Short mmCIF file of C-alpha atoms in Angstrom, two decimals:
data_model
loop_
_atom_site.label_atom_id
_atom_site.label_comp_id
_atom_site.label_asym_id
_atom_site.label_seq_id
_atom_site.Cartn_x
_atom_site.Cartn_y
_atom_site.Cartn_z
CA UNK A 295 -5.94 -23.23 -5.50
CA UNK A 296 -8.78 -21.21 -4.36
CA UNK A 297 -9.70 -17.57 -5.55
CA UNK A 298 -8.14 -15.21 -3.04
CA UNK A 299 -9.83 -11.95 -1.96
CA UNK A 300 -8.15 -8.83 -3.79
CA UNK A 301 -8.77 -5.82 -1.58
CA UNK A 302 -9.68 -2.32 -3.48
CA UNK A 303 -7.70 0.67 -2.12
CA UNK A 304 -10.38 1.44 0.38
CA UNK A 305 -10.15 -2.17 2.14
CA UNK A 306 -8.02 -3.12 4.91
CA UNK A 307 -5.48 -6.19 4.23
CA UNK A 308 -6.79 -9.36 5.67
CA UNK A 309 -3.77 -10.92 7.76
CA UNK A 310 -3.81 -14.61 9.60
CA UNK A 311 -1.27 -15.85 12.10
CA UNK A 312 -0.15 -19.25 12.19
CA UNK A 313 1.48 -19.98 15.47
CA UNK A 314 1.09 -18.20 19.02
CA UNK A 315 4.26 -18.46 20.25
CA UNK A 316 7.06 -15.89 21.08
CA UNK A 317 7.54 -14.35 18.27
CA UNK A 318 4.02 -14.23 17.35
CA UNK A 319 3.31 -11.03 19.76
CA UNK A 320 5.91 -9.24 17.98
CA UNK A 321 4.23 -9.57 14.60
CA UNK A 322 0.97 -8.55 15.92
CA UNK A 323 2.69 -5.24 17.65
CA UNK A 324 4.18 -4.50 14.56
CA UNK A 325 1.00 -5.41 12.62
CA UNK A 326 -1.00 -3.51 15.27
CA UNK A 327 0.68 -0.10 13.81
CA UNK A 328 -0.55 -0.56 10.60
CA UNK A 329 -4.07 1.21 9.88
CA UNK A 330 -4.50 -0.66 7.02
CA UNK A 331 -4.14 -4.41 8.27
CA UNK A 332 -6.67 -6.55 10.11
CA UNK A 333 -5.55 -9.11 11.60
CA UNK A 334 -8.31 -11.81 11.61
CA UNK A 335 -7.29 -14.81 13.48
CA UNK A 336 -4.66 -16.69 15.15
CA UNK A 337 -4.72 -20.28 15.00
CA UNK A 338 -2.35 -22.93 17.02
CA UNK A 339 -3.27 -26.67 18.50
CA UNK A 340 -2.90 -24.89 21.99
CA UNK A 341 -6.15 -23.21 21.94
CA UNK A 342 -5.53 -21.49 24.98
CA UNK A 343 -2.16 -19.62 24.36
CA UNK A 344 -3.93 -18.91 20.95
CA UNK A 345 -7.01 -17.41 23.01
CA UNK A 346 -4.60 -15.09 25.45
CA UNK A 347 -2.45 -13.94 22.58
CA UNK A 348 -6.12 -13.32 21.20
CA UNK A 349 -7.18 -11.13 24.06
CA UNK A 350 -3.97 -9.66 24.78
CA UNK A 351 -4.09 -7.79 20.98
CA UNK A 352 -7.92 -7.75 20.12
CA UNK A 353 -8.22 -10.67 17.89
CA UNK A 354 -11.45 -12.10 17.49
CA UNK A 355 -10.86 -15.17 15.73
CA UNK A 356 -9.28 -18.27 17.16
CA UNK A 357 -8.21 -21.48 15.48
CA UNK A 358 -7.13 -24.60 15.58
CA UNK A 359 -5.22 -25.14 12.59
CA UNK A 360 -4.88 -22.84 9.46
CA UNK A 361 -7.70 -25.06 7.51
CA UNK A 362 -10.38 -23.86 9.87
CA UNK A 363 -9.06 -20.38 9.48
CA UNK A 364 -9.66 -20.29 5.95
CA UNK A 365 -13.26 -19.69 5.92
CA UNK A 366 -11.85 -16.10 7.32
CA UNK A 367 -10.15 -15.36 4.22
CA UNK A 368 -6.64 -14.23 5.12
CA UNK A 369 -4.97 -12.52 2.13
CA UNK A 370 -1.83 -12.86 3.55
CA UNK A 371 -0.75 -15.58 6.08
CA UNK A 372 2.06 -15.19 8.66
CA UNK A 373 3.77 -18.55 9.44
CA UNK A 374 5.45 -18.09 12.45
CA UNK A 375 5.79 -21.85 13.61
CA UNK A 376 8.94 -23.86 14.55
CA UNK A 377 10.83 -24.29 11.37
CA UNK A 378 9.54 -28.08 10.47
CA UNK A 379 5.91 -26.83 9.64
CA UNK A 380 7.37 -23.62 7.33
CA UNK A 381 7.15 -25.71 4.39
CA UNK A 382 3.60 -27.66 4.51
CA UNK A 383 1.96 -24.53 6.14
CA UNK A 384 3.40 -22.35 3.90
CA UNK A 385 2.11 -24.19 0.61
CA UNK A 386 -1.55 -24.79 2.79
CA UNK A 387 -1.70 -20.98 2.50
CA UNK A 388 -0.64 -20.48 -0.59
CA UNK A 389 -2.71 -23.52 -2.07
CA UNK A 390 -5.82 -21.21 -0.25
CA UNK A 391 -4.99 -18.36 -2.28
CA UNK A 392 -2.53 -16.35 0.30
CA UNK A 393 0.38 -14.26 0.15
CA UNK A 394 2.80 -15.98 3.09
CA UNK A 395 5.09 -14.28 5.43
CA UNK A 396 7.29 -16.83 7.30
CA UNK A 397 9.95 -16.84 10.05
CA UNK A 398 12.98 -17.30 9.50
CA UNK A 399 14.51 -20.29 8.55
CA UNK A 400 12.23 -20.54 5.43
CA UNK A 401 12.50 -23.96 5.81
CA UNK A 402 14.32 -27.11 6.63
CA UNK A 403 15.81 -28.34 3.52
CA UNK A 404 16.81 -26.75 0.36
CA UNK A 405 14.31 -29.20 -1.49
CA UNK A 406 11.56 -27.31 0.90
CA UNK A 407 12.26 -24.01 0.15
CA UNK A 408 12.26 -24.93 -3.67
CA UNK A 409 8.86 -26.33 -3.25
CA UNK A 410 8.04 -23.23 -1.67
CA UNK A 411 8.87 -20.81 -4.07
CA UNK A 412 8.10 -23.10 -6.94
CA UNK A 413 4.37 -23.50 -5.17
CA UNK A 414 4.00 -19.66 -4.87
CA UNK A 415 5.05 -18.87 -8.59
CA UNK A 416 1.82 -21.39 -9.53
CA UNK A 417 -0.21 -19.46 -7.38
CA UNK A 418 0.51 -16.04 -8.30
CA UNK A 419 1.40 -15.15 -4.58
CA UNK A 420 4.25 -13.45 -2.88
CA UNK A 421 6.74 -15.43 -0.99
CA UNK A 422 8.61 -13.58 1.98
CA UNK A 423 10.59 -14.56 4.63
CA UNK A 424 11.38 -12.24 7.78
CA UNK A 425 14.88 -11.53 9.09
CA UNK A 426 13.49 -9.57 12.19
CA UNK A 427 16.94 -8.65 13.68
CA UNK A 428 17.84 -6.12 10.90
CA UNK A 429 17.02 -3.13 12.67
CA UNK A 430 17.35 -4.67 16.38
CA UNK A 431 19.45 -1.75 18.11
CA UNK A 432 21.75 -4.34 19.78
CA UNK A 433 22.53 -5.78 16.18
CA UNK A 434 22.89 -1.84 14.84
CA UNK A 435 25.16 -1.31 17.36
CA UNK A 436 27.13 -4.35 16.88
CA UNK A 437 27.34 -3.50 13.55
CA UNK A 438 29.00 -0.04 14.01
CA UNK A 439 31.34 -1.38 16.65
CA UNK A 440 32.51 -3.87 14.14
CA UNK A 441 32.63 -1.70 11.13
CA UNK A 442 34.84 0.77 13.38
CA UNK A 443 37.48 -1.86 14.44
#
C-alpha cells in the first residue's frame, strides 16, 4: 500500500473516476456541487468518451486505466465500471492508498465483496457503495403510493 495524501481543512478532496460511462456524468454533476472536491481525472480504455466526458465537466486529466491515474493522487476513487471490474479496481485503489466509492452492485460474488472490505480494513480506507435511486423522485413517489395502499 502506498501513503495516501491526507488533506488539511483548507485543501480540497482529491476525487478520480474510474469509468466514463452513463452513470459517470451523474457523479461528476453531483461532485460538481461540491466546493470542496476536485475532481482530477477520469480514466477508461475508450480514451475518447473519457476525453468528452472530460470536456463536457472541466476535467483536465485523462486516463487510460486507474494505474496511470495514480501519479494524480486521488484520495478517493469512484468506481463506476460494469460490475465485473468492482472488485479488482476497487482493491487497485485501495492498494494506492484511496478511499473507494463504487456503483452498485459492490461486486459479483460474495467472496468479492469480502475481499473488498477485508482489503479496505488493511488499508485503513473507507469502503462505500452508492444506491443512487434513494432520493430519485419517481422512487419517492412510488414509495408513498405504496405506503398509502
Amino acid at each position: 500500500m502506498t501513503e495516501t495524501h491526507r488533506p488539511s481543512g483548507n485543501d480540497r478532496v482529491r476525487v478520480g473516476i474510474v469509468g466514463a460511462g452513463y452513470v459517470a456524468a451523474h457523479h461528476l454533476r453531483a461532485l460538481a456541487a461540491l466546493p470542496f472536491i476536485e475532481v482530477i481525472g477520469i480514466c477508461d480504455p475508450d480514451q475518447s468518451r473519457a476525453q468528452g466526458l472530460a470536456a463536457k465537466f472541466g476535467v483536465k486529466g485523462v486516463y487510460s486505466d486507474l494505474g496511470a491515474m495514480a501519479a494524480a493522487r486521488p484520495q478517493v476513487v469512484h468506481v463506476l465500471t460494469p460490475p465485473e471490474f468492482h472488485c479488482p479496481l476497487a482493491l487497485q485503489a485501495m492498494d494506492m492508498g484511496c478511499h473507494v466509492f463504487v456503483e452498485k452492485p459492490m461486486a459479483e460474488t460474495v467472496e468479492e465483496c469480502d475481499r473488498m472490505i477485508a482489503r479496505a480494513q488493511e488499508c485503513g480506507v473507507k469502503l462505500s457503495v452508492n444506491h443512487s435511486d434513494r432520493f430519485d423522485p419517481v422512487v419517492l413517489k412510488a414509495i408513498e403510493i405504496a405506503r398509502s395502499g
